[in-house]
Coordinates of C-alpha atoms and ligand atoms in Angstrom, one line a residue:
X1 CA 18.8 -17.4 9.2
X2 CA 16.1 -15.9 7.0
X3 CA 12.5 -15.7 8.3
X4 CA 11.5 -18.5 6.0
X5 CA 14.2 -20.8 7.4
X6 CA 13.4 -19.9 11.0
X7 CA 9.6 -20.5 10.5
X8 CA 10.4 -23.9 8.9
X9 CA 12.8 -24.9 11.7
X10 CA 10.4 -23.9 14.4
X11 CA 7.3 -25.5 12.8
X12 CA 9.1 -28.8 12.4
X13 CA 10.4 -28.7 16.0
X14 CA 14.1 -28.5 14.8
X15 CA 14.6 -25.2 16.7
X16 CA 12.8 -23.7 19.6
X17 CA 11.3 -20.3 19.2
X18 CA 12.8 -19.5 22.6
X19 CA 16.2 -20.1 21.3
X20 CA 15.6 -17.9 18.2
X21 CA 14.3 -15.1 20.3
X22 CA 17.2 -15.2 22.8
X23 CA 19.7 -15.1 19.9
X24 CA 18.0 -12.0 18.5
X25 CA 17.6 -10.3 21.9
X26 CA 21.3 -10.9 22.5
X27 CA 22.2 -9.3 19.2
X28 CA 20.1 -6.2 20.2
X29 CA 21.7 -6.0 23.6
X30 CA 25.2 -6.2 22.1
X31 CA 24.8 -3.5 19.5
X32 CA 21.6 -1.4 19.7
X33 CA 23.2 1.0 22.2
X34 CA 25.3 2.2 19.2
X35 CA 22.7 2.0 16.5
X36 CA 19.5 3.0 18.3
X37 CA 17.2 1.1 16.0
X38 CA 14.7 0.5 18.9
X39 CA 12.8 2.9 21.1
X40 CA 11.4 0.0 23.1
X41 CA 12.5 -3.6 23.3
X42 CA 9.8 -5.9 24.7
X43 CA 12.0 -8.7 25.8
X44 CA 9.7 -10.3 28.4
X45 CA 6.7 -10.2 26.0
X46 CA 8.8 -11.7 23.3
X47 CA 10.0 -14.5 25.6
X48 CA 6.4 -15.3 26.6
X49 CA 5.3 -15.4 23.0
X50 CA 8.1 -17.7 22.1
X51 CA 7.3 -20.0 25.0
X52 CA 3.7 -20.2 23.8
X53 CA 4.8 -21.1 20.3
X54 CA 7.1 -23.8 21.6
X55 CA 4.2 -25.2 23.7
X56 CA 2.0 -25.2 20.6
X57 CA 4.6 -27.1 18.6
X58 CA 5.0 -29.6 21.4
X59 CA 1.2 -30.2 21.4
X60 CA 1.4 -30.9 17.6
X61 CA -0.2 -27.7 16.6
X62 CA 1.0 -25.4 13.8
X63 CA 1.7 -21.9 15.1
X64 CA 1.5 -20.4 11.6
X65 CA 3.7 -19.2 8.7
X66 CA 5.8 -16.9 10.9
X67 CA 6.3 -19.4 13.7
X68 CA 8.9 -18.0 16.1
X69 CA 10.1 -15.3 13.7
X70 CA 11.2 -12.1 15.5
X71 CA 9.6 -9.0 14.0
X72 CA 10.4 -5.3 14.7
X73 CA 7.5 -2.9 14.5
X74 CA 7.8 0.8 13.5
X75 CA 6.6 3.1 16.3
X76 CA 3.9 4.5 14.1
X77 CA 1.9 1.4 14.7
X78 CA -0.3 1.0 17.8
X79 CA 0.6 -1.8 20.2
X80 CA -1.8 -2.3 23.1
X81 CA -0.1 -1.6 26.4
X82 CA 3.3 -0.8 24.8
X83 CA 4.3 2.8 24.5
X84 CA 3.7 4.2 21.0
X85 CA 5.3 7.6 20.3
X86 CA 5.8 8.0 16.6
X87 CA 9.2 9.4 17.5
X88 CA 7.4 12.4 19.1
X89 CA 7.4 14.0 22.6
X90 CA 3.7 14.8 22.2
X91 CA 2.9 11.1 22.6
X92 CA 5.3 10.6 25.5
X93 CA 3.7 8.2 27.9
X94 CA 0.8 7.2 25.7
X95 CA -0.1 3.5 25.6
X96 CA -2.6 2.6 22.9
X97 CA -5.8 0.8 24.0
X98 CA -5.7 -1.4 20.9
X99 CA -3.3 -3.1 18.5
X100 CA -2.9 -2.4 14.8
X101 CA -4.4 -5.0 12.5
X102 CA -1.1 -5.7 10.8
X103 CA 0.5 -6.5 14.2
X104 CA -2.4 -8.7 15.2
X105 CA -2.0 -10.6 12.0
X106 CA 1.7 -11.1 12.7
X107 CA 1.0 -12.4 16.2
X108 CA -1.8 -14.6 14.8
X109 CA 0.7 -16.1 12.3
X110 CA 3.2 -17.0 15.1
X111 CA 5.4 -14.0 14.7
X112 CA 7.2 -12.7 17.8
X113 CA 7.2 -8.9 18.3
X114 CA 10.6 -7.9 19.7
X115 CA 10.2 -4.1 19.9
X116 CA 9.1 -0.7 18.5
X117 CA 11.5 1.0 16.1
X118 CA 12.7 4.5 15.9
X119 CA 11.5 6.8 13.1
X120 CA 11.3 10.5 12.1
X121 CA 8.7 12.3 14.2
X122 CA 5.2 11.3 12.8
X123 CA 7.1 9.7 9.8
X124 CA 8.1 13.1 8.5
X125 CA 11.7 12.8 7.2
X126 CA 14.1 10.8 5.2
X127 CA 16.9 10.1 7.7
X128 CA 15.4 9.3 11.1
X129 CA 17.2 12.4 12.4
X130 CA 13.8 14.0 13.1
X131 CA 13.1 11.6 15.9
X132 CA 12.6 13.4 19.2
X133 CA 14.6 10.5 20.9
X134 CA 17.8 10.8 18.8
X135 CA 18.8 9.4 15.4
X136 CA 19.3 5.8 14.3
X137 CA 22.6 4.9 12.7
X138 CA 23.2 2.9 9.6
X139 CA 24.5 -0.6 10.6
X140 CA 26.6 -0.7 7.5
X141 CA 28.4 2.6 8.3
X142 CA 27.4 4.1 11.7
X143 CA 28.6 7.6 10.6
X144 CA 25.7 7.5 8.1
X145 CA 21.9 7.7 8.3
X146 CA 19.7 4.6 7.7
X147 CA 17.3 6.7 5.7
X148 CA 13.8 7.4 6.9
X149 CA 11.3 7.7 8.1
X150 CA 11.3 4.0 8.9
X151 CA 15.0 4.1 9.6
X152 CA 14.8 2.0 12.8
X153 CA 13.0 -0.8 11.1
X154 CA 15.5 -0.8 8.2
X155 CA 18.4 -0.8 10.6
X156 CA 16.9 -3.5 12.8
X157 CA 16.7 -5.8 9.8
X158 CA 20.1 -4.8 8.4
X159 CA 21.8 -5.4 11.8
X160 CA 20.1 -8.8 12.1
X161 CA 18.1 -7.7 15.2
X162 CA 15.1 -9.2 13.5
X163 CA 14.7 -10.9 10.1
X164 CA 11.5 -9.0 9.5
X165 CA 10.1 -5.5 10.3
X166 CA 7.1 -3.4 9.5
X167 CA 7.4 0.2 8.3
X168 CA 5.0 2.7 7.0
X169 CA 5.4 4.5 3.7
X170 CA 3.7 7.8 2.8
X171 CA 6.1 9.1 0.2
X172 CA 9.0 6.6 0.4
X173 CA 9.5 5.8 4.1
X174 CA 9.9 2.1 3.6
X175 CA 11.6 2.0 0.2
X176 CA 14.2 4.7 0.8
X177 CA 15.6 3.3 4.1
X178 CA 15.5 -0.2 2.7
X179 CA 17.7 1.0 -0.1
X180 CA 20.1 2.8 2.2
X181 CA 20.4 -0.2 4.5
X182 CA 20.7 -2.8 1.8
X183 CA 17.4 -4.6 2.6
X184 CA 14.2 -5.3 0.7
X185 CA 11.3 -2.9 1.4
X186 CA 7.8 -3.0 0.1
X187 CA 5.1 -0.3 -0.2
X188 CA 2.0 -2.3 -1.1
X189 CA -0.9 -0.9 -3.2
X190 CA -2.9 1.7 -1.2
X191 CA -5.7 -0.2 0.5
X192 CA -4.0 -3.7 0.2
X193 CA -2.8 -3.6 3.8
X194 CA -4.9 -2.4 6.7
X195 CA -4.1 1.0 8.1
X196 CA -6.1 0.3 11.3
X197 CA -3.9 1.2 14.2
X198 CA -1.4 3.1 12.0
X199 CA -1.1 6.6 13.4
X200 CA -2.2 8.9 10.5
X201 CA 0.3 11.2 8.8
X202 CA -1.3 11.7 5.3
X203 CA -4.3 9.4 5.1
X204 CA -4.6 9.3 1.3
X205 CA -1.0 8.1 1.0
X206 CA -0.1 6.1 4.2
X207 CA 0.5 2.4 3.7
X208 CA 2.1 -0.3 5.9
X209 CA 4.6 -2.7 4.5
X210 CA 7.5 -5.2 5.1
X211 CA 11.2 -5.0 5.4
X212 CA 13.2 -8.2 5.0
X213 CA 16.6 -9.4 3.9
X214 CA 15.3 -11.4 1.0
X215 CA 12.4 -11.0 -1.5
X216 CA 10.9 -14.4 -0.3
X217 CA 10.8 -13.1 3.3
X218 CA 9.2 -9.9 2.2
X219 CA 6.6 -11.9 0.3
X220 CA 6.0 -14.1 3.4
X221 CA 5.3 -11.1 5.6
X222 CA 3.2 -9.3 2.9
X223 CA 1.0 -12.4 2.5
X224 CA 0.4 -12.4 6.3
X225 CA -0.5 -8.8 6.6
X226 CA -2.4 -8.1 3.3
X227 CA -6.1 -8.5 2.7
X228 CA -9.4 -6.9 3.6
X229 CA -9.9 -5.4 7.0
X230 CA -13.4 -4.2 7.9
X231 CA -11.8 -1.9 10.5
X232 CA -10.2 0.2 7.7
X233 CA -12.7 1.9 5.4
X234 CA -10.0 2.3 2.7
X235 CA -9.2 -1.4 2.8
X236 CA -9.7 -3.1 -0.6
X237 CA -12.7 -5.4 -0.3
X238 CA -11.4 -8.6 -1.8
X239 CA -9.0 -11.4 -1.1
X240 CA -5.3 -10.9 -1.4
X241 CA -3.8 -13.2 -4.0
X242 CA -0.6 -14.5 -2.2
X243 CA 2.6 -13.3 -3.8
X244 CA 4.9 -16.1 -2.5
X245 CA 3.8 -18.6 -5.2
X246 CA 4.9 -16.1 -7.9
X247 CA 8.5 -15.9 -6.9
X248 CA 9.7 -18.8 -9.2
X249 CA 7.6 -17.6 -12.1
X250 CA 10.4 -15.8 -13.8
X251 CA 10.2 -12.7 -16.0
X252 CA 10.1 -14.3 -19.5
X253 CA 7.7 -12.3 -21.7
X254 CA 7.3 -9.4 -19.2
X255 CA 7.5 -5.9 -20.5
X256 CA 9.6 -3.6 -18.3
X257 CA 9.9 0.2 -18.6
X258 CA 12.8 2.3 -17.4
X259 CA 11.4 5.6 -16.2
X260 CA 13.4 8.4 -17.7
X261 CA 12.2 11.2 -15.4
X262 CA 13.2 9.2 -12.3
X263 CA 16.5 8.0 -13.6
X264 CA 18.0 10.9 -15.4
X265 CA 16.9 13.4 -12.9
X266 CA 19.5 15.8 -11.3
X267 CA 21.1 14.5 -8.2
X268 CA 21.0 10.8 -9.1
X269 CA 24.5 9.5 -8.5
X270 CA 26.2 7.9 -11.4
X271 CA 26.5 4.4 -9.8
X272 CA 22.8 4.5 -9.0
X273 CA 21.9 5.3 -12.6
X274 CA 24.2 2.5 -13.7
X275 CA 22.6 0.1 -11.3
X276 CA 19.2 0.7 -12.8
X277 CA 20.6 0.2 -16.3
X278 CA 22.2 -3.1 -15.2
X279 CA 19.0 -4.2 -13.6
X280 CA 17.2 -3.6 -16.9
X281 CA 19.9 -5.6 -18.7
X282 CA 19.6 -8.4 -16.2
X283 CA 15.9 -8.6 -16.7
X284 CA 16.4 -8.6 -20.5
X285 CA 18.8 -11.5 -20.1
X286 CA 16.2 -13.3 -18.1
X287 CA 13.7 -13.0 -21.0
X288 CA 11.9 -9.7 -20.4
X289 CA 11.7 -6.9 -22.9
X290 CA 13.0 -3.6 -21.6
X291 CA 12.3 -0.1 -23.0
X292 CA 12.7 3.5 -21.8
X293 CA 9.4 5.1 -20.9
X294 CA 8.3 8.6 -19.9
X295 CA 6.1 9.8 -17.0
X296 CA 6.3 13.5 -17.8
X297 CA 4.4 14.6 -14.7
X298 CA 6.8 12.8 -12.4
X299 CA 8.9 15.9 -12.3
X300 CA 6.1 17.7 -10.5
X301 CA 5.2 14.9 -8.1
X302 CA 7.6 16.0 -5.3
X303 CA 6.1 19.5 -5.3
X304 CA 2.6 18.2 -5.3
X305 CA 3.4 15.7 -2.5
X306 CA 4.8 18.5 -0.3
X307 CA 1.4 20.3 -0.5
X308 CA -0.9 17.3 -0.2
X309 CA 1.0 15.4 2.6
X310 CA 1.4 18.5 4.8
X311 CA -2.2 19.5 4.2
X312 CA -3.5 16.1 5.4
X313 CA -1.0 16.2 8.2
X314 CA -2.2 19.6 9.4
X315 CA -5.6 18.1 9.8
X316 CA -4.6 14.7 11.2
X317 CA -2.3 16.2 13.8
X318 CA -5.0 18.6 15.2
X319 CA -6.0 15.8 17.5
X320 CA -2.8 16.2 19.7
X321 CA -4.3 18.9 21.9
X322 CA -3.1 18.0 25.4
X323 CA -6.4 16.4 26.2
X324 CA -6.7 13.1 24.4
X325 CA -3.1 11.8 24.1
X326 CA 0.2 11.8 25.8
X327 CA 1.8 15.1 26.8
X328 CA 0.0 18.0 28.5
X329 CA 1.5 21.3 29.4
X330 CA -0.8 23.0 31.9
X331 CA -1.8 26.6 31.5
X332 CA -4.4 29.1 32.7
X333 CA -7.1 28.3 30.2
X334 CA -7.8 25.6 27.6
X335 CA -6.6 27.4 24.5
X336 CA -3.3 28.3 26.1
X337 CA -2.9 24.6 27.3
X338 CA -3.5 23.4 23.7
X339 CA -1.0 25.9 22.3
X340 CA 1.7 25.3 24.9
X341 CA 1.3 21.5 24.6
X342 CA 1.8 21.7 20.9
X343 CA 4.7 24.1 21.2
X344 CA 6.5 21.8 23.6
X345 CA 5.5 18.5 22.1
X346 CA 6.1 18.9 18.3
X347 CA 9.6 19.2 16.8
X348 CA 10.6 21.7 14.1
X349 CA 9.9 19.6 11.0
X350 CA 6.4 18.7 12.3
X351 CA 5.7 22.4 13.0
X352 CA 6.9 23.3 9.5
X353 CA 4.6 20.7 7.9
X354 CA 1.6 21.9 10.0
X355 CA 2.2 25.5 8.9
X356 CA 2.8 24.6 5.3
X357 CA -0.3 22.4 5.2
X358 CA -2.6 24.9 7.0
X359 CA -1.4 27.6 4.6
X360 CA -2.0 25.5 1.5
X361 CA -5.6 24.8 2.7
X362 CA -6.5 28.3 3.7
X363 CA -9.0 30.5 1.8
X364 CA -7.3 32.5 -0.9
X365 CA -4.4 30.0 -1.3
X366 CA -6.4 26.7 -1.6
X367 CA -6.9 27.1 -5.4
X368 CA -3.3 28.1 -6.1
X369 CA -1.7 25.3 -4.0
X370 CA -3.8 22.5 -2.7
X371 CA -6.1 22.3 -5.8
X372 CA -3.2 22.6 -8.2
X373 CA -1.4 19.8 -6.3
X374 CA -4.4 17.5 -6.6
X375 CA -4.6 18.3 -10.4
X376 CA -0.9 17.2 -10.7
X377 CA -1.8 14.0 -8.8
X378 CA -4.4 13.3 -11.4
X379 CA -1.9 13.9 -14.2
X380 CA 0.6 11.5 -12.5
X381 CA -2.1 8.8 -12.3
X382 CA -2.9 9.3 -16.0
X383 CA 0.7 9.2 -17.1
X384 CA 1.2 5.9 -15.2
X385 CA -2.0 4.5 -16.8
X386 CA -0.7 5.3 -20.3
X387 CA 2.6 3.6 -19.6
X388 CA 1.1 0.6 -17.9
X389 CA -0.9 -0.1 -21.1
X390 CA 2.5 -1.1 -22.6
X391 CA 4.4 -2.2 -19.5
X392 CA 3.9 -4.8 -16.8
X393 CA 6.3 -3.2 -14.4
X394 CA 8.7 -0.3 -14.2
X395 CA 12.3 0.3 -12.9
X396 CA 13.7 3.4 -11.3
X397 CA 16.2 4.2 -8.6
X398 CA 14.8 4.0 -5.1
X399 CA 17.0 6.8 -3.7
X400 CA 19.1 9.2 -5.8
X401 CA 22.0 8.6 -3.5
X402 CA 23.5 5.9 -1.2
X403 CA 23.3 6.5 2.6
X404 CA 24.6 10.0 3.5
X405 CA 26.4 11.1 6.6
X406 CA 24.5 12.2 9.7
X407 CA 23.9 15.9 9.6
X408 CA 24.5 16.2 5.9
X409 CA 21.0 17.4 5.1
X410 CA 19.5 18.6 8.4
X411 CA 20.2 22.3 7.7
X412 CA 18.4 22.2 4.3
X413 CA 14.8 20.7 4.4
X414 CA 14.5 20.9 0.6
X415 CA 17.6 18.8 0.1
X416 CA 16.2 16.3 2.6
X417 CA 12.8 16.3 0.7
X418 CA 14.7 15.5 -2.5
X419 CA 15.6 12.1 -1.1
X420 CA 12.1 10.9 -2.0
X421 CA 12.0 12.3 -5.6
X422 CA 12.0 8.8 -7.0
X423 CA 9.6 7.2 -4.6
X424 CA 6.8 9.8 -4.5
X425 CA 5.2 9.4 -7.9
X426 CA 3.9 5.9 -7.2
X427 CA 2.7 7.0 -3.8
X428 CA 0.6 9.7 -5.3
X429 CA -0.8 7.1 -7.7
X430 CA -1.5 4.6 -4.9
X431 CA 0.5 2.0 -6.7
X432 CA 2.7 -0.9 -5.5
X433 CA 6.4 -0.3 -5.4
X434 CA 9.4 -2.0 -3.7
X435 CA 13.1 -1.6 -3.3
X436 CA 15.6 -4.5 -4.0
X437 CA 19.3 -4.3 -3.2
X438 CA 21.2 -4.2 -6.5
X439 CA 24.9 -3.4 -6.6
X440 CA 27.0 -0.9 -4.6
X441 CA 27.9 2.7 -4.9
X442 CA 30.2 5.2 -3.1
X443 CA 32.2 3.5 -0.3
X444 CA 30.7 0.1 -1.1
X445 CA 27.3 1.2 0.2
X446 CA 24.3 -0.6 -1.1
X447 CA 22.1 0.7 -3.9
X448 CA 18.4 -0.1 -4.1
X449 CA 16.6 -0.5 -7.4
X450 CA 12.9 0.3 -7.3
X451 CA 10.3 -2.0 -9.0
X452 CA 7.0 -0.2 -9.7
X453 CA 3.8 -1.9 -10.6
X454 CA 0.2 -0.7 -11.1
X455 CA -2.5 -1.0 -8.4
X456 CA -2.7 -4.6 -7.2
X457 CA 0.4 -5.4 -9.3
X458 CA 2.1 -7.1 -6.4
X459 CA 2.3 -10.5 -8.1
X460 CA 4.2 -9.2 -11.1
X461 CA 6.3 -6.8 -9.0
X462 CA 7.5 -9.7 -6.9
X463 CA 8.4 -11.8 -10.0
X464 CA 10.6 -8.9 -11.1
X465 CA 12.1 -8.4 -7.6
X466 CA 13.0 -12.1 -7.4
X467 CA 14.7 -12.0 -10.8
X468 CA 16.7 -8.9 -9.7
X469 CA 17.7 -10.5 -6.5
X470 CA 18.9 -13.6 -8.4
X471 CA 20.8 -11.5 -10.8
X472 CA 22.4 -9.4 -8.0
X473 CA 23.7 -12.6 -6.5
Ligands
LIG501 N1 10.4 11.5 3.5 C1 9.0 11.8 3.1 C2 8.5 12.9 4.0 O1 9.2 13.4 4.8 C3 8.2 10.6 3.1 C4 7.8 10.2 4.5 C5 7.0 9.0 4.6 O2 6.9 8.2 3.6 N2 6.4 8.7 5.7 O3 7.3 13.2 4.0

């Protein structure tokens, strides 16, 4: 059952939330030992929440648009009293004193949190193999990765452990795993969804968003979590125009661009390139006009991202000092305690990013690296602005490849970084983007087509996504 169907059934009293939750907990118990989508399952808490929802329905109250819907939460989001590790040893044993706004909104809408999902350590990675607690496997082929960094959330939805999940996306971490697991994944416009309670990786890029099995379910969850939050200073200060009512609007008259630099780039598998072309043809058949467009600076976006994101991470991760959070390795004096805690608590990819970021920000290198990267970011924003004068939305691959085998890219960080070559440009621009399953590639594995829209272009983006979903059948 989709989230939309579950909520309707629970609200009308046709199904009990208790029943729905038990069914999903049973699915988790049966299969998550093999997949490892979850770091923590909060079964008792979920049962209590479900009982409260059933009681509300019995009293004639409406529990809200997510009534009784199980939701999985990426472990980069704070949940009061429930361990939150970001896939890192350094947060081992830490229980946040507060809950992320997005999670509060889900609970307030009648959603039932079932657990915290595995991810690459501090969301740095594209395969979930950088989790300190072991990798997650792709439910469609357990010898392959689910993508990352929100691989646990993508796998949880693909394995039907929960119809909805939250992830966080800094450079592609919702969209790429969604593509690899055959789910829908949405990175909202920067500032559209609250980051309060999202553990910071790269604050100018981080954004929380939904995973779902259908476009309508993704819209349902986005409409619950989006909107102004006074607790997040980067939150856009206006009302969120709900996207759910847009889904039936169709694409007639919309102008769609196929981004050349993201589609014809080296490393994009032929079936992926074909899927984007077919997606364009499907939109044309549905009444849109489709043309090829160019974002010349997109080819430099990946390099700029791998300076900007590590630079911000090197600053954000300075807070893990053995004093304020989680792990502490005791030593003779404070500085040694700080160093030994960080040495023991951070994994290799996180250390690599901290060193890269610190280097890029240091005197003598700042102009050559960090400043240059910010200039590229400005060019990316300008190139998009020029194209969006002519186009309402854009199409590109989400991931250059389908899900790859575990271990295939762990020895070569650069190759792993290239997994996000198609998702990073809209992240740098702060725009909306989402991945929709469209066709299959090597081994019958799912392909995700990416729909890109300008800032606050979610309504048009969801119209295009709904049309692609209908065409994909
Ligand atoms: N895979 C990219 C990285 O490693 C993006 C991660 C993300 O979006 N959190 O930085």
